[in-house]
PDB file of C-alpha atoms in Angstrom:
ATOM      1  CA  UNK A   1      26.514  14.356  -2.888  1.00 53.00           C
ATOM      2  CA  UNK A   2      27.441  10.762  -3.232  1.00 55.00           C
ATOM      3  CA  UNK A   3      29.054  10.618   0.256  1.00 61.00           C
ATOM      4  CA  UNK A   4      26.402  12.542   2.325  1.00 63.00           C
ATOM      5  CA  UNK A   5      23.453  10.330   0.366  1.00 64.00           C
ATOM      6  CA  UNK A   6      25.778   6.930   1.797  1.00 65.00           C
ATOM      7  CA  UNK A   7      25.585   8.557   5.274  1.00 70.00           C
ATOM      8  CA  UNK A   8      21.816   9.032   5.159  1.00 68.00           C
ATOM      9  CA  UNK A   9      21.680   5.431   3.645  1.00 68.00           C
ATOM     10  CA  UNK A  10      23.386   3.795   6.352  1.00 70.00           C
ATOM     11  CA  UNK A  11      21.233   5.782   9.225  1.00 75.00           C
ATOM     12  CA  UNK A  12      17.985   4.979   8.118  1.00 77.00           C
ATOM     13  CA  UNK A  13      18.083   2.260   5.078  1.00 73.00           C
ATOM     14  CA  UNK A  14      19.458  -0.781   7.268  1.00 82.00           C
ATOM     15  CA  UNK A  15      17.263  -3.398   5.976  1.00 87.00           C
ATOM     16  CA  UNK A  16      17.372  -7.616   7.643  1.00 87.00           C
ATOM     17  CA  UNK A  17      18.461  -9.766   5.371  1.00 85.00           C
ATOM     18  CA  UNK A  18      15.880 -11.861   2.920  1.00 86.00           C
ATOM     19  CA  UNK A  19      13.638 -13.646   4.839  1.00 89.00           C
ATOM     20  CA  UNK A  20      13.262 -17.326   3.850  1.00 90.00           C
ATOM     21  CA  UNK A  21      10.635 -18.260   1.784  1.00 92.00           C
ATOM     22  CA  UNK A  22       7.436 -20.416   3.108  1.00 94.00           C
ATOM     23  CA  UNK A  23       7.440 -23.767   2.159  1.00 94.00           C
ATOM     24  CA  UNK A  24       4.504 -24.605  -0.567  1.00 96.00           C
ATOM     25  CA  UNK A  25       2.543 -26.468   2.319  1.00 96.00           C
ATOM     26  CA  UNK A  26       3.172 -23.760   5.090  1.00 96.00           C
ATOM     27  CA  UNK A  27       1.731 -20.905   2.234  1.00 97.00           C
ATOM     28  CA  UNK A  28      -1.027 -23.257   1.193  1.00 96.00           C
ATOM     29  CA  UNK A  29      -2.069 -23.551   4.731  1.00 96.00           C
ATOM     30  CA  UNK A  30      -1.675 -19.400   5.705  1.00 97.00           C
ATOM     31  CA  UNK A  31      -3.467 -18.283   2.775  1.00 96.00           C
ATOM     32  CA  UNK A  32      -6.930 -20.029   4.686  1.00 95.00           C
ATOM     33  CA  UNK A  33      -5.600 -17.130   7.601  1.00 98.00           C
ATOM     34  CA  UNK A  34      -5.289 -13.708   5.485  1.00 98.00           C
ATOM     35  CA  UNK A  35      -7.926 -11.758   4.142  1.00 98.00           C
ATOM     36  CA  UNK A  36      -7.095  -8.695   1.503  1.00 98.00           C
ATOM     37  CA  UNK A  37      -8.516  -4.725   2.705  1.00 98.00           C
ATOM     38  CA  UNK A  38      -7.743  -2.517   0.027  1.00 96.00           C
ATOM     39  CA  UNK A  39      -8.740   1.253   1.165  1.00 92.00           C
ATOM     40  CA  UNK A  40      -9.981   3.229  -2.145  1.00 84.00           C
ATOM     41  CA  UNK A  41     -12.557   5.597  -0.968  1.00 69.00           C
ATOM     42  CA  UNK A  42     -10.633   8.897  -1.448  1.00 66.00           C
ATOM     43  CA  UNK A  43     -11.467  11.946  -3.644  1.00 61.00           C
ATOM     44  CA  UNK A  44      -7.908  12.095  -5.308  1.00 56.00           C
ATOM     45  CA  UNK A  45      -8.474  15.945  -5.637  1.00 61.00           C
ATOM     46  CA  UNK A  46      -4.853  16.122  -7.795  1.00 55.00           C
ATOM     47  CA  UNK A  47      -6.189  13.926 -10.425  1.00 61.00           C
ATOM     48  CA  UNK A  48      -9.488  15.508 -11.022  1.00 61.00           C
ATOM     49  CA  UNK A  49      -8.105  17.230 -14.520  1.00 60.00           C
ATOM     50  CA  UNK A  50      -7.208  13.482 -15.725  1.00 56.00           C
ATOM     51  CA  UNK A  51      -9.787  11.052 -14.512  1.00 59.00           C
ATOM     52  CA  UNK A  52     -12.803  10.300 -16.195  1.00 61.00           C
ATOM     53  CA  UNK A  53     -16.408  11.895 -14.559  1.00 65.00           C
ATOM     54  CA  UNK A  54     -18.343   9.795 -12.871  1.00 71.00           C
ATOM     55  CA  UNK A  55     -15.345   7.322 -11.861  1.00 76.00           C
ATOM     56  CA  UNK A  56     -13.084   6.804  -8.653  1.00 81.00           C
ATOM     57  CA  UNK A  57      -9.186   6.538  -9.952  1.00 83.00           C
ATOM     58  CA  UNK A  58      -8.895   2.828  -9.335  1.00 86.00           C
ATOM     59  CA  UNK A  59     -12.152   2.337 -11.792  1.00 88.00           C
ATOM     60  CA  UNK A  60     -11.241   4.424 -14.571  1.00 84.00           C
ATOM     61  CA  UNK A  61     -10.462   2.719 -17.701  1.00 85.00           C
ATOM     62  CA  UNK A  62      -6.584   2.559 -18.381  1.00 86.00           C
ATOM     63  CA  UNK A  63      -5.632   2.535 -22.275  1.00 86.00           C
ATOM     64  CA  UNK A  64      -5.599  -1.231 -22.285  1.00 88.00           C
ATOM     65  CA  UNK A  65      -8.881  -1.441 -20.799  1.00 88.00           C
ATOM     66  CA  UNK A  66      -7.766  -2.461 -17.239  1.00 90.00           C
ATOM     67  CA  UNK A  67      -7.946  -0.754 -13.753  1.00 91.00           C
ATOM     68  CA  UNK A  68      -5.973   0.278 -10.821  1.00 91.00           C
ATOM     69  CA  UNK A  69      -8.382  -2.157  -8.932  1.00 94.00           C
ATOM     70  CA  UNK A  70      -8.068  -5.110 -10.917  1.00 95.00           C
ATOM     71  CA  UNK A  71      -4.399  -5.088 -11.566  1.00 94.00           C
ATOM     72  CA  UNK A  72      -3.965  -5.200  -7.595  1.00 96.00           C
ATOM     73  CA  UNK A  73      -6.537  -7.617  -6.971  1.00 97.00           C
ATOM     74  CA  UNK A  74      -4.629 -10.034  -9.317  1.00 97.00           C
ATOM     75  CA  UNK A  75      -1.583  -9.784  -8.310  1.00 97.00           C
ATOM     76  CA  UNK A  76      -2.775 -11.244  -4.780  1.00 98.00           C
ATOM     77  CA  UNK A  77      -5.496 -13.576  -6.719  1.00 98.00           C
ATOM     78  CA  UNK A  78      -2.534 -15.174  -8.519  1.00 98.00           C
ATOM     79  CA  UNK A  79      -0.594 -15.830  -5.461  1.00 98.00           C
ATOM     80  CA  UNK A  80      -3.493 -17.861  -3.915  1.00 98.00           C
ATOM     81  CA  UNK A  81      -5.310 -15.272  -1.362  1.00 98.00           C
ATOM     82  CA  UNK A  82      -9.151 -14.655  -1.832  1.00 98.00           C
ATOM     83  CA  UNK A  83     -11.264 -12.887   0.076  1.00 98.00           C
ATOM     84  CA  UNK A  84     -11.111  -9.579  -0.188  1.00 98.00           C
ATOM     85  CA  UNK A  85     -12.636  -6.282   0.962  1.00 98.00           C
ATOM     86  CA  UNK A  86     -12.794  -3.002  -0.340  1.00 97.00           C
ATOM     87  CA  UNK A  87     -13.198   0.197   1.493  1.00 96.00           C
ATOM     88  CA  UNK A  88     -15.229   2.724  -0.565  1.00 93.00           C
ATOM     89  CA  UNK A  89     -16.113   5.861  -0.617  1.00 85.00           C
ATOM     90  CA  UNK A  90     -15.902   8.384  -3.734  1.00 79.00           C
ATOM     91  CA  UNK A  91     -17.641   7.089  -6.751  1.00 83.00           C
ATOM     92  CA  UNK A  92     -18.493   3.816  -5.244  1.00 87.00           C
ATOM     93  CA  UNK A  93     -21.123   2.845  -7.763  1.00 90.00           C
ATOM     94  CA  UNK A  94     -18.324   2.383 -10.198  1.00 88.00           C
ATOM     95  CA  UNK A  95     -16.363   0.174  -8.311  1.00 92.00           C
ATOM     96  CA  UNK A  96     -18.737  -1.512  -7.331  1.00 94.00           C
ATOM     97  CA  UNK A  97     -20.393  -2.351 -10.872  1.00 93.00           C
ATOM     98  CA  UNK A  98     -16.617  -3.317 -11.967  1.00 94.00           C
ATOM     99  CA  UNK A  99     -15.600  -5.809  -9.546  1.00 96.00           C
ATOM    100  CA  UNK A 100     -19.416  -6.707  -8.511  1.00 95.00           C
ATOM    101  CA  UNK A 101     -18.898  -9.920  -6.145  1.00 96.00           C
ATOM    102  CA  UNK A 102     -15.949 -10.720  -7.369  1.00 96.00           C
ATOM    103  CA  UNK A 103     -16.654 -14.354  -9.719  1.00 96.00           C
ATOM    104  CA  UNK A 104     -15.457 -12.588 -12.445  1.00 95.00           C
ATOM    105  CA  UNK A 105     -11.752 -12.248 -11.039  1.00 97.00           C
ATOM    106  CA  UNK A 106     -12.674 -15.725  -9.212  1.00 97.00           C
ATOM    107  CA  UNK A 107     -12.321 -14.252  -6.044  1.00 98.00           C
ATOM    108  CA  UNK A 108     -14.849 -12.982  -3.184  1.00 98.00           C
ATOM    109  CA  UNK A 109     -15.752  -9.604  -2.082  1.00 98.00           C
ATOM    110  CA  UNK A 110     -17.480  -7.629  -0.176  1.00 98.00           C
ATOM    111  CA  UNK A 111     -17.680  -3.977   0.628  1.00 97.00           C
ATOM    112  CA  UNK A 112     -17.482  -1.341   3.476  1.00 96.00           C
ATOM    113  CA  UNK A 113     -18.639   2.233   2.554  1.00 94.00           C
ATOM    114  CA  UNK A 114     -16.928   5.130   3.914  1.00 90.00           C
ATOM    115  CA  UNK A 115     -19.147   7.886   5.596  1.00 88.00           C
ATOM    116  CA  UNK A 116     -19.997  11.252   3.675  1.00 83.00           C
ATOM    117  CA  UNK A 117     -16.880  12.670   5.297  1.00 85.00           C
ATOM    118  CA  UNK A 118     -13.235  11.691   4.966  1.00 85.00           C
ATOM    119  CA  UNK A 119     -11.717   9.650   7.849  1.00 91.00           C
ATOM    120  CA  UNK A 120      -8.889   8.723   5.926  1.00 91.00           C
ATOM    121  CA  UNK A 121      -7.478   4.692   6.266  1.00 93.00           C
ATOM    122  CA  UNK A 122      -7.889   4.260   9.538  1.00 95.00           C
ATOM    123  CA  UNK A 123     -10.855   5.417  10.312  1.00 94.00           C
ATOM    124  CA  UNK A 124     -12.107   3.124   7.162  1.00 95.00           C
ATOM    125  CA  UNK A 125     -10.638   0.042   8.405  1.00 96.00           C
ATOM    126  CA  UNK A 126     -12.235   0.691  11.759  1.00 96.00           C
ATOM    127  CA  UNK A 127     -15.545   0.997  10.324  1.00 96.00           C
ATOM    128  CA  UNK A 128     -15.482  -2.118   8.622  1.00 96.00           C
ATOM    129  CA  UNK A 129     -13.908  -3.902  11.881  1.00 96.00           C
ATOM    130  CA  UNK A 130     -16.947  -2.423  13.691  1.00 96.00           C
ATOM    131  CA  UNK A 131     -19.177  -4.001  11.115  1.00 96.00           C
ATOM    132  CA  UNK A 132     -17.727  -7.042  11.232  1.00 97.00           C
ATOM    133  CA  UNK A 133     -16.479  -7.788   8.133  1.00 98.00           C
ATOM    134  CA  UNK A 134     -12.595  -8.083   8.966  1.00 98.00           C
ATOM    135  CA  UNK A 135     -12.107 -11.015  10.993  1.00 98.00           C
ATOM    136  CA  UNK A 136      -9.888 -10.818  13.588  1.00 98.00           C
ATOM    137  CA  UNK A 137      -8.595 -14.363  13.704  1.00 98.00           C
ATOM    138  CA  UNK A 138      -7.091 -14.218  10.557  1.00 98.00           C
ATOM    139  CA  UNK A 139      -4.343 -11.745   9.178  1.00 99.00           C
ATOM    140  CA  UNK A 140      -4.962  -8.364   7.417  1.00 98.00           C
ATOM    141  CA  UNK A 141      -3.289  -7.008   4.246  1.00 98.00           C
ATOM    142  CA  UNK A 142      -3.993  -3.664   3.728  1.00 98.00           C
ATOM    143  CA  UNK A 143      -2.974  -2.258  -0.230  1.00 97.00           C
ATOM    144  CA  UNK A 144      -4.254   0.978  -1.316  1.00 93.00           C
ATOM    145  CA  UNK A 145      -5.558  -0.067  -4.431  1.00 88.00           C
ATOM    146  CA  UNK A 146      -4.971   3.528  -6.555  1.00 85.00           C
ATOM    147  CA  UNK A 147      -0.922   2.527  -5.914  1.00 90.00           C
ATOM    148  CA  UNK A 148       0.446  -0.319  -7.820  1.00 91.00           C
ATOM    149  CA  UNK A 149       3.521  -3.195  -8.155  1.00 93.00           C
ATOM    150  CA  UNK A 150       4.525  -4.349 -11.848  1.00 91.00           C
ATOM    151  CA  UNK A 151       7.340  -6.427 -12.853  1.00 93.00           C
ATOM    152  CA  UNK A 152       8.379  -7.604  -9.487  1.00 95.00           C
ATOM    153  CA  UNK A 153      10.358 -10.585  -9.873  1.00 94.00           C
ATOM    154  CA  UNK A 154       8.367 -13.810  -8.071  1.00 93.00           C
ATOM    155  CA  UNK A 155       5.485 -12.715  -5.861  1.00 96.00           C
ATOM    156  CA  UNK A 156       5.771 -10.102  -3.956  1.00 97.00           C
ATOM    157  CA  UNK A 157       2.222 -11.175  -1.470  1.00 97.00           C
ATOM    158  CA  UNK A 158       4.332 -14.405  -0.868  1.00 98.00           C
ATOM    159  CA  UNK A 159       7.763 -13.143  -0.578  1.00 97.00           C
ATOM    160  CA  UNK A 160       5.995 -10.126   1.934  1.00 97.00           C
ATOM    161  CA  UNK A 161       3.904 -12.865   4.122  1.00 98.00           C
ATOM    162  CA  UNK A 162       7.034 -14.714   4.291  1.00 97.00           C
ATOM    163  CA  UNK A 163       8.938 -11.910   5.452  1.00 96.00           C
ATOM    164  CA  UNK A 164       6.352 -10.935   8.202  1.00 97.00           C
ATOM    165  CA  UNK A 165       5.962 -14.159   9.593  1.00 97.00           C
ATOM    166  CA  UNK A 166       9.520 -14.464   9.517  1.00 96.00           C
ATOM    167  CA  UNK A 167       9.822 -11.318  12.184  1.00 96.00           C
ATOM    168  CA  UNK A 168       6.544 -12.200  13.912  1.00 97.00           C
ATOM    169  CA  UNK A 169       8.722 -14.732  16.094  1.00 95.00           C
ATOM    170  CA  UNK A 170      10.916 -11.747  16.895  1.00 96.00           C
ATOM    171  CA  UNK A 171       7.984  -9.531  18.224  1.00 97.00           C
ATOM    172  CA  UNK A 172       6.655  -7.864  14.971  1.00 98.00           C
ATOM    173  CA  UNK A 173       2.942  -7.722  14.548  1.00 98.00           C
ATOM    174  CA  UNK A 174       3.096  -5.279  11.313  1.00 98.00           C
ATOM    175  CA  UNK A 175       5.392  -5.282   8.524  1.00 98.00           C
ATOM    176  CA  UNK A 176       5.085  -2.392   6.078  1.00 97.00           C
ATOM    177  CA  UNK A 177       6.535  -2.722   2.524  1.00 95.00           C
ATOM    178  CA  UNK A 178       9.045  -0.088   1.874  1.00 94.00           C
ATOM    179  CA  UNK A 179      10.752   1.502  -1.134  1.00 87.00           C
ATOM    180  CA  UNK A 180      14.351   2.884  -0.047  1.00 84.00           C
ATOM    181  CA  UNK A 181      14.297   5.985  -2.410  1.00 82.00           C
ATOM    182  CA  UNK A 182      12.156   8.846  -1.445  1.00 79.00           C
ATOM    183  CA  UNK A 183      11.709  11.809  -4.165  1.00 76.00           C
ATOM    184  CA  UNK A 184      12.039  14.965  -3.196  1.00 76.00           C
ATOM    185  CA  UNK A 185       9.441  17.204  -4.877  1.00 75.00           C
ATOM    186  CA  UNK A 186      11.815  20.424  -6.658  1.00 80.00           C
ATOM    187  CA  UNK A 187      15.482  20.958  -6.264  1.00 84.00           C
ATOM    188  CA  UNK A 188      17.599  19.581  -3.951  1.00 85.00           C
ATOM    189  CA  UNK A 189      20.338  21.363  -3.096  1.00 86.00           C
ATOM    190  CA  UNK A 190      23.912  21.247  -1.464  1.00 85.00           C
ATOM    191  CA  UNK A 191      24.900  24.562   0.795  1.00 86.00           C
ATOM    192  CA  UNK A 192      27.966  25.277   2.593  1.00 90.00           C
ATOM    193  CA  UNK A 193      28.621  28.342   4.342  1.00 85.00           C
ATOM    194  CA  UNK A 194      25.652  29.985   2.378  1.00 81.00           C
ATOM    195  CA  UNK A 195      26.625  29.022  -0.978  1.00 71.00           C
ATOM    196  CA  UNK A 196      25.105  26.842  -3.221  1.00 89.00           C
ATOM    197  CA  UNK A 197      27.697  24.350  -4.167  1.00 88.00           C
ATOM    198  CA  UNK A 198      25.430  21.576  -6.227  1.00 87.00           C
ATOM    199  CA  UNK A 199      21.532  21.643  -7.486  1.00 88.00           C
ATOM    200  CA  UNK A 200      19.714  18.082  -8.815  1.00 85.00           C
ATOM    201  CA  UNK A 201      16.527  18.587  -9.616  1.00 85.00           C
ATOM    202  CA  UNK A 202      13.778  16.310  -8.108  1.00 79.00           C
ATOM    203  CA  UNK A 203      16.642  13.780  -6.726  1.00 79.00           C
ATOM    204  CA  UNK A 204      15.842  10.689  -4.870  1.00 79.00           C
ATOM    205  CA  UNK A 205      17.405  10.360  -1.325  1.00 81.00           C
ATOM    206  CA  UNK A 206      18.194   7.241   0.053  1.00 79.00           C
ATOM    207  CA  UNK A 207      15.445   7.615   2.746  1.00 82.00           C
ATOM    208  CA  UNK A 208      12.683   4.640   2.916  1.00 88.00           C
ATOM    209  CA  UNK A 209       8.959   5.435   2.827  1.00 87.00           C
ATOM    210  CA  UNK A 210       5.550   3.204   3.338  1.00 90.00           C
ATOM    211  CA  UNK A 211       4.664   1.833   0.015  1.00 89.00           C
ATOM    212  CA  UNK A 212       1.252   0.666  -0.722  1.00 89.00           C
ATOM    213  CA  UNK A 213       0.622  -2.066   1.579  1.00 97.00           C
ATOM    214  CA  UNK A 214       0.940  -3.813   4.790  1.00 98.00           C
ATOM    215  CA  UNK A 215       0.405  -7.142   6.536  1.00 98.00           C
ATOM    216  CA  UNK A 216      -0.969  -7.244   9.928  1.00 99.00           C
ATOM    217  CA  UNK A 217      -1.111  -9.800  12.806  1.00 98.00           C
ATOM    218  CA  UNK A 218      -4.039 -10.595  14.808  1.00 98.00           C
ATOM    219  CA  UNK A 219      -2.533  -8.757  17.687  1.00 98.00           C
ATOM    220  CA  UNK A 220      -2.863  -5.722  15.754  1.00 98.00           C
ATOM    221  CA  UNK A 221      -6.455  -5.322  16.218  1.00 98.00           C
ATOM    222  CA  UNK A 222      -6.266  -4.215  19.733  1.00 98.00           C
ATOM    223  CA  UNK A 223      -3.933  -1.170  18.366  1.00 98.00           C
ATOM    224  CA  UNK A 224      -6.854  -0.666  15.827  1.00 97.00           C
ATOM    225  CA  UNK A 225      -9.762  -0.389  18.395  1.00 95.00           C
ATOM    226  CA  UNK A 226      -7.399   1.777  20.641  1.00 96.00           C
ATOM    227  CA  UNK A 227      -5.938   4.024  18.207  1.00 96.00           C
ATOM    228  CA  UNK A 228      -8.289   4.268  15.568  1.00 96.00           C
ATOM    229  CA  UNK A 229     -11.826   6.612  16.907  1.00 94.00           C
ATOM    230  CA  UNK A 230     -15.082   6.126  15.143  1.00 92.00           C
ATOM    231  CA  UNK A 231     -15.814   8.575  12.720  1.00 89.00           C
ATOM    232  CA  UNK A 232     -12.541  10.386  13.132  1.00 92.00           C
ATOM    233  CA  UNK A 233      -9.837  10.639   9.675  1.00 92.00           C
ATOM    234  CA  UNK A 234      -7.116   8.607  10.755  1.00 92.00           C
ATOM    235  CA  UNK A 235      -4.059   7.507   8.936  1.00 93.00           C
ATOM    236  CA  UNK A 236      -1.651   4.813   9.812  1.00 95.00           C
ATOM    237  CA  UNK A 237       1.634   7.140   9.766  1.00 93.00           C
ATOM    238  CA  UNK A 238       0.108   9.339  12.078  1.00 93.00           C
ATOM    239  CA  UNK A 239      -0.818   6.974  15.034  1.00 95.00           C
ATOM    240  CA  UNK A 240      -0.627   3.411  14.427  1.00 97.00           C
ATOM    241  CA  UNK A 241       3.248   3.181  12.692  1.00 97.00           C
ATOM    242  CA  UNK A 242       4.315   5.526  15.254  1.00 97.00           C
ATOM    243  CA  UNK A 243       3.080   3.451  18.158  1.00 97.00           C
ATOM    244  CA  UNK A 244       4.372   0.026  16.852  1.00 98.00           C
ATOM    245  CA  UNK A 245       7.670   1.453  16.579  1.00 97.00           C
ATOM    246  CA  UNK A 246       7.890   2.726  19.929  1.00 97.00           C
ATOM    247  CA  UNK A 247       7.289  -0.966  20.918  1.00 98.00           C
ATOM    248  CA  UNK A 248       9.279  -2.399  18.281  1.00 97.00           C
ATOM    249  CA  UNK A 249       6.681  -4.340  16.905  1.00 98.00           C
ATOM    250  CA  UNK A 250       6.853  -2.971  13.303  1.00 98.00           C
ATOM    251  CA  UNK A 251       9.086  -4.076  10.555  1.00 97.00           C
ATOM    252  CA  UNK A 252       9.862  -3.335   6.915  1.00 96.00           C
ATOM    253  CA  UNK A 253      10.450  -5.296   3.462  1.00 95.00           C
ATOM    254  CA  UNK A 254      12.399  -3.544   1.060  1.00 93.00           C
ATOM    255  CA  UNK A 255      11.218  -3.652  -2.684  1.00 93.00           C
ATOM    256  CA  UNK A 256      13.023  -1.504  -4.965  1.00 91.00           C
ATOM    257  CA  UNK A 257      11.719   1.980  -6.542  1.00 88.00           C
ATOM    258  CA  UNK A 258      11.295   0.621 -10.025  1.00 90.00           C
ATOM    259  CA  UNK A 259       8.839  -2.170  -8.843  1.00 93.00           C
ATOM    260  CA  UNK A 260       6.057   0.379  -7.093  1.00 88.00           C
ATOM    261  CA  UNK A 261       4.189   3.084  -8.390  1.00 86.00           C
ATOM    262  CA  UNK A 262       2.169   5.636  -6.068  1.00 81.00           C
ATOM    263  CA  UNK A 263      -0.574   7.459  -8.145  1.00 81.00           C
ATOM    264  CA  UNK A 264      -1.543  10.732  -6.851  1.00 73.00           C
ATOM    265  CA  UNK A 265      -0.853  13.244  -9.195  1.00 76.00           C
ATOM    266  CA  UNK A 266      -0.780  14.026 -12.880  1.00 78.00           C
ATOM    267  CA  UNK A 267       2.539  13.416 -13.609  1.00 79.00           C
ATOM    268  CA  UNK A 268       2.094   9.802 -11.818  1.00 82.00           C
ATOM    269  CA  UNK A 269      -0.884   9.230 -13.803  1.00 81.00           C
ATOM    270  CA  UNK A 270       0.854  10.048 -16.878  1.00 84.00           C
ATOM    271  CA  UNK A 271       3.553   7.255 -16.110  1.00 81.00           C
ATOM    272  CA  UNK A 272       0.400   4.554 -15.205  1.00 84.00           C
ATOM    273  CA  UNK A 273      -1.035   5.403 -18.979  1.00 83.00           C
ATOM    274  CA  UNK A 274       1.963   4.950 -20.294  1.00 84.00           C
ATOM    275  CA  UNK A 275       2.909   1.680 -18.688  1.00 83.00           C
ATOM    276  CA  UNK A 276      -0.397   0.333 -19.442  1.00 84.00           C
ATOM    277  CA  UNK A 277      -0.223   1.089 -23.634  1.00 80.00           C
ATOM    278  CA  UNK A 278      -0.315   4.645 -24.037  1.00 59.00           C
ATOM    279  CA  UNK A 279       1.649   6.043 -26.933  1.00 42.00           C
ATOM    280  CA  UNK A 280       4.758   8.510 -25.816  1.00 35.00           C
TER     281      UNK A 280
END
């Protein structure tokens, strides 16, 4: 299938070239201007049968005593941003106790909680913009802290910043990071004229998908008040991306598969245990 995966490669993996980095003066200067939202309120209903009781996925001890929560936090602590915000909702309590204010990690957060019901990202973010706590002078980077980056070479926050602001003089107000593989759940399989001619099992196709995190422009807020209804569950693919692209005022960053790591189901969580010391 090497020749059909180039085709769908070229039609929707087309990525800019690198964007050039910030200067150390220019990032010193925009780290004042971005604050850190990291959405981690959800249920994670496919993990239930792994996680620990009485813990939200991002809390629960990891076999070399760290977190979801804290590996993501430092990876944008150790780049130079700190303030930081975390939407929560399931089993607050314990990420709350974990990261408390945030001296520990020598950063500083606070928290937004989620209502009883789901309203998904969006409709967390919008909460905590109605509260105030997301200031819309500054810049937003949205990570959902239960997926994670490891062994990226250089820093990714930087390199992605870079990369937005980069676009932001070309009309881009959101930049999502993207991995260029997409999985496809099963078989895969290559038919002509009803026969099966080739099966891969679980294949990747050369198809980008949304990866974790975001960085926003302060024009994005007015998409967030419009798009994003009180109360209701909300997620960015389903009405802000779409809208941005219409406009062309969304861009992507490409970081390769084997840097990212979504966790929602067992066989994800078995790969994050055994990344972080598990024995095979």
């Amino acid at each position: 299938m090497h020749e059909e995966f180039k085709e769908l490669a070229d039609t929707f993996g087309t990525y800019a070239p690198t964007a050039p980095d910030l200067t150390d003066a220019k990032w010193r200067s925009v780290l004042q201007k971005i604050q850190v939202v990291m959405p981690a309120g959800g249920e994670s209903k496919r993990l239930r049968g792994v996680t620990k009781l009485g813990y939200n996925k991002i809390s629960a001890p990891l076999p070399n005593g760290d977190t979801l929560i804290e590996h993501n936090i430092r990876m944008y602590r150790d780049a130079g941003l700190q303030e930081f915000i975390l939407l929560v909702g399931h089993e607050a309590g314990s990420v709350e106790k974990l990261i408390g204010n945030g001296s520990k990690l020598g950063i500083q957060v606070r928290f937004s909680h989620d209502p009883e019901k789901p309203v998904g990202t969006g409709g967390a973010v919008r909460l905590a913009l109605d509260s105030g706590l997301i200031d819309t002078t500054k810049y937003l980077i949205t990570h959902n802290a239960g997926d994670i980056f490891f062994g990226y070479p250089g820093s990714l926050p930087r390199d992605f910043v870079s990369h937005h602001i980069h676009f932001e003089k070309q009309g881009s107000i959101a930049t999502v990071l993207t991995a260029p593989m997409s999985l496809i759940q099963g078989s895969g399989l290559k038919i002509n004229n009803g026969f099966v001619e080739k099966v891969i099992y679980e294949p990747y196709v050369p198809v980008p998908y949304h990866t974790a995190a975001t960085v926003f422009s302060p024009a994005s807020y007015a998409y967030f008040k419009q798009l994003f209804v009180p109360g209701e569950k909300i997620e960015f693919e389903r009405s802000l991306f779409p809208a941005l692209a219409a406009e062309h005022k969304l861009t992507a960053m490409k970081v390769d598969n084997q840097y990212s790591l979504q966790v929602k189901n067992e066989k994800q969580w078995e790969q994050l245990m055994n990344m972080f010391g598990k024995s095979s």
